[in-house]
């Protein structure tokens, strides 16, 4: 519930109060512009610590939450907030559509997970549905959740080899395995081509592989692509 104390099971009265968490300022500005007057954006944050402090201060109805950030990402925000602010609902909005990311965020308490290819109208609808208590997923992501919680409810999402990689290295690996060129990865993740090259070198070293084709097969085996 928000500060207006809506009746349980219904959306809050008045404009929905939304908070944005993403480490890319340009992306936050784009989301704010696309949402326009459909909702009231009450704040934004670029890090886990900043998000935790500002969400507590603003008490939004819904938090749009990026999955991967340098200091821990969306899961860290969820774990910090869910006990002290259970009334705040979280909707993951990420470039990643990997099963492990979807399952991890939902297990941590997110009410939904959509990708950044979503249209402004669809995003607004997803926000409203989450505020009203529904669970919302981009179509192909729903299957990941059903598989994880129906067929393998206790299966761990951790992978010892994968756990060696940072969040950004995982993002680069995923795009690389999909056939993206370094320039395309740099554009997608708002980083330089040299930074992409550095991440790829680190991934190859950590996984003890010699080329992107081995990485692609490794990623496909773990359903990261």
mmCIF file of C-alpha atoms in Angstrom:
data_model
loop_
_atom_site.group_PDB
_atom_site.id
_atom_site.type_symbol
_atom_site.label_atom_id
_atom_site.label_comp_id
_atom_site.label_asym_id
_atom_site.label_seq_id
_atom_site.Cartn_x
_atom_site.Cartn_y
_atom_site.Cartn_z
ATOM 1 C CA UNK A 1 0.000 0.000 0.000
ATOM 2 C CA UNK A 2 1.075 3.599 -0.510
ATOM 3 C CA UNK A 3 0.649 6.554 1.790
ATOM 4 C CA UNK A 4 -2.993 6.876 0.610
ATOM 5 C CA UNK A 5 -3.704 3.478 2.245
ATOM 6 C CA UNK A 6 -5.717 1.906 -0.596
ATOM 7 C CA UNK A 7 -8.030 -0.989 0.071
ATOM 8 C CA UNK A 8 -6.109 -4.247 -0.230
ATOM 9 C CA UNK A 9 -6.508 -5.892 -3.615
ATOM 10 C CA UNK A 10 -7.096 -2.618 -5.477
ATOM 11 C CA UNK A 11 -4.704 -0.201 -7.116
ATOM 12 C CA UNK A 12 -3.816 2.963 -5.151
ATOM 13 C CA UNK A 13 -6.111 5.946 -5.782
ATOM 14 C CA UNK A 14 -4.654 8.847 -7.770
ATOM 15 C CA UNK A 15 -1.547 8.680 -9.948
ATOM 16 C CA UNK A 16 0.683 5.716 -9.252
ATOM 17 C CA UNK A 17 3.887 6.738 -7.516
ATOM 18 C CA UNK A 18 6.876 5.148 -9.229
ATOM 19 C CA UNK A 19 10.575 5.049 -8.339
ATOM 20 C CA UNK A 20 13.324 4.287 -10.910
ATOM 21 C CA UNK A 21 16.473 2.300 -10.088
ATOM 22 C CA UNK A 22 19.073 1.982 -12.848
ATOM 23 C CA UNK A 23 22.769 2.854 -13.021
ATOM 24 C CA UNK A 24 22.405 4.537 -16.428
ATOM 25 C CA UNK A 25 21.219 8.145 -16.149
ATOM 26 C CA UNK A 26 20.283 8.268 -19.836
ATOM 27 C CA UNK A 27 18.065 5.224 -19.484
ATOM 28 C CA UNK A 28 16.318 6.663 -16.408
ATOM 29 C CA UNK A 29 15.694 9.897 -18.283
ATOM 30 C CA UNK A 30 14.274 7.940 -21.209
ATOM 31 C CA UNK A 31 11.906 5.944 -19.000
ATOM 32 C CA UNK A 32 10.771 9.092 -17.220
ATOM 33 C CA UNK A 33 10.059 10.764 -20.571
ATOM 34 C CA UNK A 34 8.229 7.735 -21.969
ATOM 35 C CA UNK A 35 6.020 7.349 -18.914
ATOM 36 C CA UNK A 36 5.132 11.041 -19.130
ATOM 37 C CA UNK A 37 2.047 11.888 -17.103
ATOM 38 C CA UNK A 38 0.796 8.301 -16.966
ATOM 39 C CA UNK A 39 2.374 7.914 -13.514
ATOM 40 C CA UNK A 40 4.129 10.146 -10.982
ATOM 41 C CA UNK A 41 7.867 9.459 -10.853
ATOM 42 C CA UNK A 42 8.740 10.325 -7.248
ATOM 43 C CA UNK A 43 12.465 9.571 -7.345
ATOM 44 C CA UNK A 44 15.343 7.687 -8.873
ATOM 45 C CA UNK A 45 18.632 6.104 -7.854
ATOM 46 C CA UNK A 46 21.744 4.764 -9.561
ATOM 47 C CA UNK A 47 23.103 2.471 -6.830
ATOM 48 C CA UNK A 48 21.872 0.003 -4.243
ATOM 49 C CA UNK A 49 22.659 2.221 -1.255
ATOM 50 C CA UNK A 50 21.029 5.250 -2.843
ATOM 51 C CA UNK A 51 17.978 3.207 -3.807
ATOM 52 C CA UNK A 52 17.464 1.809 -0.323
ATOM 53 C CA UNK A 53 17.648 5.261 1.267
ATOM 54 C CA UNK A 54 15.424 7.035 -1.244
ATOM 55 C CA UNK A 55 12.796 4.314 -1.549
ATOM 56 C CA UNK A 56 12.407 4.360 2.224
ATOM 57 C CA UNK A 57 12.019 8.157 2.141
ATOM 58 C CA UNK A 58 9.510 8.319 -0.731
ATOM 59 C CA UNK A 59 7.488 5.125 -0.136
ATOM 60 C CA UNK A 60 6.482 4.621 -3.793
ATOM 61 C CA UNK A 61 3.778 2.236 -4.958
ATOM 62 C CA UNK A 62 6.034 0.509 -7.495
ATOM 63 C CA UNK A 63 9.804 0.429 -7.999
ATOM 64 C CA UNK A 64 11.151 -0.173 -11.505
ATOM 65 C CA UNK A 65 14.304 -2.093 -10.756
ATOM 66 C CA UNK A 66 17.341 -2.873 -12.902
ATOM 67 C CA UNK A 67 18.807 -6.331 -12.361
ATOM 68 C CA UNK A 68 22.530 -5.656 -12.780
ATOM 69 C CA UNK A 69 24.332 -2.741 -11.149
ATOM 70 C CA UNK A 70 27.973 -2.454 -10.052
ATOM 71 C CA UNK A 71 27.249 -2.634 -6.320
ATOM 72 C CA UNK A 72 24.942 -5.622 -6.116
ATOM 73 C CA UNK A 73 21.982 -4.981 -8.384
ATOM 74 C CA UNK A 74 18.261 -5.376 -8.018
ATOM 75 C CA UNK A 75 18.365 -8.402 -5.775
ATOM 76 C CA UNK A 76 20.355 -6.480 -3.147
ATOM 77 C CA UNK A 77 17.747 -3.699 -3.181
ATOM 78 C CA UNK A 78 14.927 -6.198 -2.779
ATOM 79 C CA UNK A 79 16.611 -8.012 0.089
ATOM 80 C CA UNK A 80 17.246 -4.730 1.888
ATOM 81 C CA UNK A 81 13.690 -3.423 1.482
ATOM 82 C CA UNK A 82 11.303 -6.367 1.681
ATOM 83 C CA UNK A 83 11.300 -6.704 5.472
ATOM 84 C CA UNK A 84 11.080 -3.016 6.338
ATOM 85 C CA UNK A 85 8.813 -1.898 3.461
ATOM 86 C CA UNK A 86 6.688 -4.906 2.424
ATOM 87 C CA UNK A 87 4.028 -2.598 0.963
ATOM 88 C CA UNK A 88 6.361 -1.451 -1.836
ATOM 89 C CA UNK A 89 6.075 -3.585 -4.969
ATOM 90 C CA UNK A 90 8.958 -4.199 -7.346
ATOM 91 C CA UNK A 91 8.909 -4.698 -11.107
ATOM 92 C CA UNK A 92 12.222 -5.717 -12.684
ATOM 93 C CA UNK A 93 13.019 -3.823 -15.903
ATOM 94 C CA UNK A 94 16.178 -5.206 -17.461
ATOM 95 C CA UNK A 95 18.107 -5.804 -20.663
ATOM 96 C CA UNK A 96 18.628 -9.360 -19.420
ATOM 97 C CA UNK A 97 16.147 -12.101 -20.268
ATOM 98 C CA UNK A 98 18.229 -14.912 -18.782
ATOM 99 C CA UNK A 99 16.392 -17.551 -16.760
ATOM 100 C CA UNK A 100 18.734 -17.213 -13.771
ATOM 101 C CA UNK A 101 18.094 -13.454 -13.526
ATOM 102 C CA UNK A 102 14.321 -13.828 -13.790
ATOM 103 C CA UNK A 103 14.161 -16.614 -11.214
ATOM 104 C CA UNK A 104 16.576 -14.870 -8.846
ATOM 105 C CA UNK A 105 14.593 -11.618 -8.781
ATOM 106 C CA UNK A 106 11.244 -13.354 -8.359
ATOM 107 C CA UNK A 107 12.585 -15.474 -5.512
ATOM 108 C CA UNK A 108 13.875 -12.296 -3.891
ATOM 109 C CA UNK A 109 10.393 -10.780 -3.974
ATOM 110 C CA UNK A 110 9.813 -8.962 -7.276
ATOM 111 C CA UNK A 111 6.208 -9.041 -8.514
ATOM 112 C CA UNK A 112 7.163 -9.092 -12.159
ATOM 113 C CA UNK A 113 9.934 -8.976 -14.730
ATOM 114 C CA UNK A 114 9.872 -7.252 -18.120
ATOM 115 C CA UNK A 115 12.623 -6.458 -20.603
ATOM 116 C CA UNK A 116 13.717 -3.031 -21.784
ATOM 117 C CA UNK A 117 12.248 -3.644 -25.236
ATOM 118 C CA UNK A 118 8.781 -3.087 -23.737
ATOM 119 C CA UNK A 119 6.712 -0.215 -25.151
ATOM 120 C CA UNK A 120 5.699 2.772 -22.959
ATOM 121 C CA UNK A 121 2.059 1.663 -23.052
ATOM 122 C CA UNK A 122 2.919 -1.903 -22.061
ATOM 123 C CA UNK A 123 5.194 -0.677 -19.280
ATOM 124 C CA UNK A 124 2.476 1.571 -17.888
ATOM 125 C CA UNK A 125 0.050 -1.344 -17.923
ATOM 126 C CA UNK A 126 2.617 -3.596 -16.203
ATOM 127 C CA UNK A 127 3.165 -0.983 -13.478
ATOM 128 C CA UNK A 128 -0.570 -0.710 -12.853
ATOM 129 C CA UNK A 129 -1.009 -4.452 -12.716
ATOM 130 C CA UNK A 130 1.868 -4.886 -10.259
ATOM 131 C CA UNK A 131 0.455 -2.085 -8.093
ATOM 132 C CA UNK A 132 -2.838 -3.965 -8.094
ATOM 133 C CA UNK A 133 -1.157 -7.135 -6.878
ATOM 134 C CA UNK A 134 -0.796 -9.041 -10.150
ATOM 135 C CA UNK A 135 2.342 -10.833 -11.282
ATOM 136 C CA UNK A 136 3.576 -9.572 -14.663
ATOM 137 C CA UNK A 137 6.126 -11.065 -17.046
ATOM 138 C CA UNK A 138 7.229 -10.558 -20.616
ATOM 139 C CA UNK A 139 5.723 -13.562 -22.476
ATOM 140 C CA UNK A 140 8.821 -15.743 -22.916
ATOM 141 C CA UNK A 141 9.969 -15.125 -19.335
ATOM 142 C CA UNK A 142 6.865 -16.626 -17.725
ATOM 143 C CA UNK A 143 8.003 -20.093 -18.769
ATOM 144 C CA UNK A 144 11.225 -19.732 -16.794
ATOM 145 C CA UNK A 145 9.267 -19.033 -13.619
ATOM 146 C CA UNK A 146 6.841 -21.898 -14.191
ATOM 147 C CA UNK A 147 9.698 -24.321 -14.836
ATOM 148 C CA UNK A 148 11.614 -23.204 -11.755
ATOM 149 C CA UNK A 149 8.752 -23.216 -9.276
ATOM 150 C CA UNK A 150 6.688 -26.098 -10.629
ATOM 151 C CA UNK A 151 9.248 -28.662 -11.769
ATOM 152 C CA UNK A 152 12.280 -27.744 -9.683
ATOM 153 C CA UNK A 153 11.075 -25.663 -6.723
ATOM 154 C CA UNK A 154 14.198 -26.321 -4.684
ATOM 155 C CA UNK A 155 16.767 -26.198 -7.470
ATOM 156 C CA UNK A 156 19.559 -23.747 -6.725
ATOM 157 C CA UNK A 157 20.146 -20.913 -9.171
ATOM 158 C CA UNK A 158 23.800 -20.645 -8.231
ATOM 159 C CA UNK A 159 26.507 -21.934 -10.550
ATOM 160 C CA UNK A 160 30.087 -22.090 -9.204
ATOM 161 C CA UNK A 161 31.621 -21.155 -12.566
ATOM 162 C CA UNK A 162 29.062 -18.465 -13.290
ATOM 163 C CA UNK A 163 29.488 -17.023 -9.804
ATOM 164 C CA UNK A 164 33.078 -16.098 -10.711
ATOM 165 C CA UNK A 165 31.760 -13.484 -13.129
ATOM 166 C CA UNK A 166 30.639 -9.997 -12.214
ATOM 167 C CA UNK A 167 27.170 -8.815 -13.224
ATOM 168 C CA UNK A 168 28.609 -6.770 -16.081
ATOM 169 C CA UNK A 169 30.722 -9.697 -17.302
ATOM 170 C CA UNK A 170 27.578 -11.829 -17.406
ATOM 171 C CA UNK A 171 25.765 -9.213 -19.482
ATOM 172 C CA UNK A 172 28.650 -9.002 -21.935
ATOM 173 C CA UNK A 173 28.876 -12.798 -22.139
ATOM 174 C CA UNK A 174 25.156 -13.114 -22.817
ATOM 175 C CA UNK A 175 25.199 -10.607 -25.666
ATOM 176 C CA UNK A 176 28.417 -12.044 -27.073
ATOM 177 C CA UNK A 177 26.846 -15.510 -27.133
ATOM 178 C CA UNK A 178 23.878 -14.106 -29.056
ATOM 179 C CA UNK A 179 26.228 -13.013 -31.820
ATOM 180 C CA UNK A 180 26.524 -9.319 -30.973
ATOM 181 C CA UNK A 181 29.677 -7.558 -32.201
ATOM 182 C CA UNK A 182 31.760 -5.640 -29.662
ATOM 183 C CA UNK A 183 30.416 -2.347 -31.023
ATOM 184 C CA UNK A 184 26.827 -3.549 -30.606
ATOM 185 C CA UNK A 185 27.494 -4.737 -27.049
ATOM 186 C CA UNK A 186 29.031 -1.362 -26.189
ATOM 187 C CA UNK A 187 25.952 0.435 -27.515
ATOM 188 C CA UNK A 188 23.518 -1.898 -25.742
ATOM 189 C CA UNK A 189 25.230 -1.560 -22.349
ATOM 190 C CA UNK A 190 26.281 2.103 -22.644
ATOM 191 C CA UNK A 191 29.979 1.295 -22.266
ATOM 192 C CA UNK A 192 33.043 1.724 -24.496
ATOM 193 C CA UNK A 193 34.303 -0.887 -26.949
ATOM 194 C CA UNK A 194 37.551 -1.091 -24.973
ATOM 195 C CA UNK A 195 35.590 -1.862 -21.826
ATOM 196 C CA UNK A 196 33.770 -4.637 -23.690
ATOM 197 C CA UNK A 197 37.132 -6.068 -24.782
ATOM 198 C CA UNK A 198 38.357 -5.982 -21.183
ATOM 199 C CA UNK A 199 35.259 -7.804 -19.932
ATOM 200 C CA UNK A 200 35.578 -10.481 -22.624
ATOM 201 C CA UNK A 201 39.242 -11.021 -21.724
ATOM 202 C CA UNK A 202 38.307 -11.369 -18.064
ATOM 203 C CA UNK A 203 35.559 -13.884 -18.847
ATOM 204 C CA UNK A 204 37.868 -15.972 -21.037
ATOM 205 C CA UNK A 205 40.508 -15.989 -18.305
ATOM 206 C CA UNK A 206 38.094 -16.878 -15.492
ATOM 207 C CA UNK A 207 36.425 -19.669 -17.444
ATOM 208 C CA UNK A 208 39.723 -20.854 -18.931
ATOM 209 C CA UNK A 209 38.516 -20.621 -22.512
ATOM 210 C CA UNK A 210 40.255 -19.363 -25.613
ATOM 211 C CA UNK A 211 37.595 -17.873 -27.896
ATOM 212 C CA UNK A 212 34.031 -16.561 -28.179
ATOM 213 C CA UNK A 213 32.756 -19.799 -29.751
ATOM 214 C CA UNK A 214 33.613 -21.775 -26.631
ATOM 215 C CA UNK A 215 31.942 -19.052 -24.580
ATOM 216 C CA UNK A 216 28.812 -19.252 -26.734
ATOM 217 C CA UNK A 217 28.502 -23.004 -26.221
ATOM 218 C CA UNK A 218 29.107 -22.610 -22.489
ATOM 219 C CA UNK A 219 26.423 -19.917 -22.241
ATOM 220 C CA UNK A 220 23.946 -21.973 -24.273
ATOM 221 C CA UNK A 221 24.429 -24.989 -21.993
ATOM 222 C CA UNK A 222 23.396 -22.802 -19.052
ATOM 223 C CA UNK A 223 20.429 -21.237 -20.845
ATOM 224 C CA UNK A 224 22.008 -17.790 -20.643
ATOM 225 C CA UNK A 225 21.417 -16.964 -24.303
#
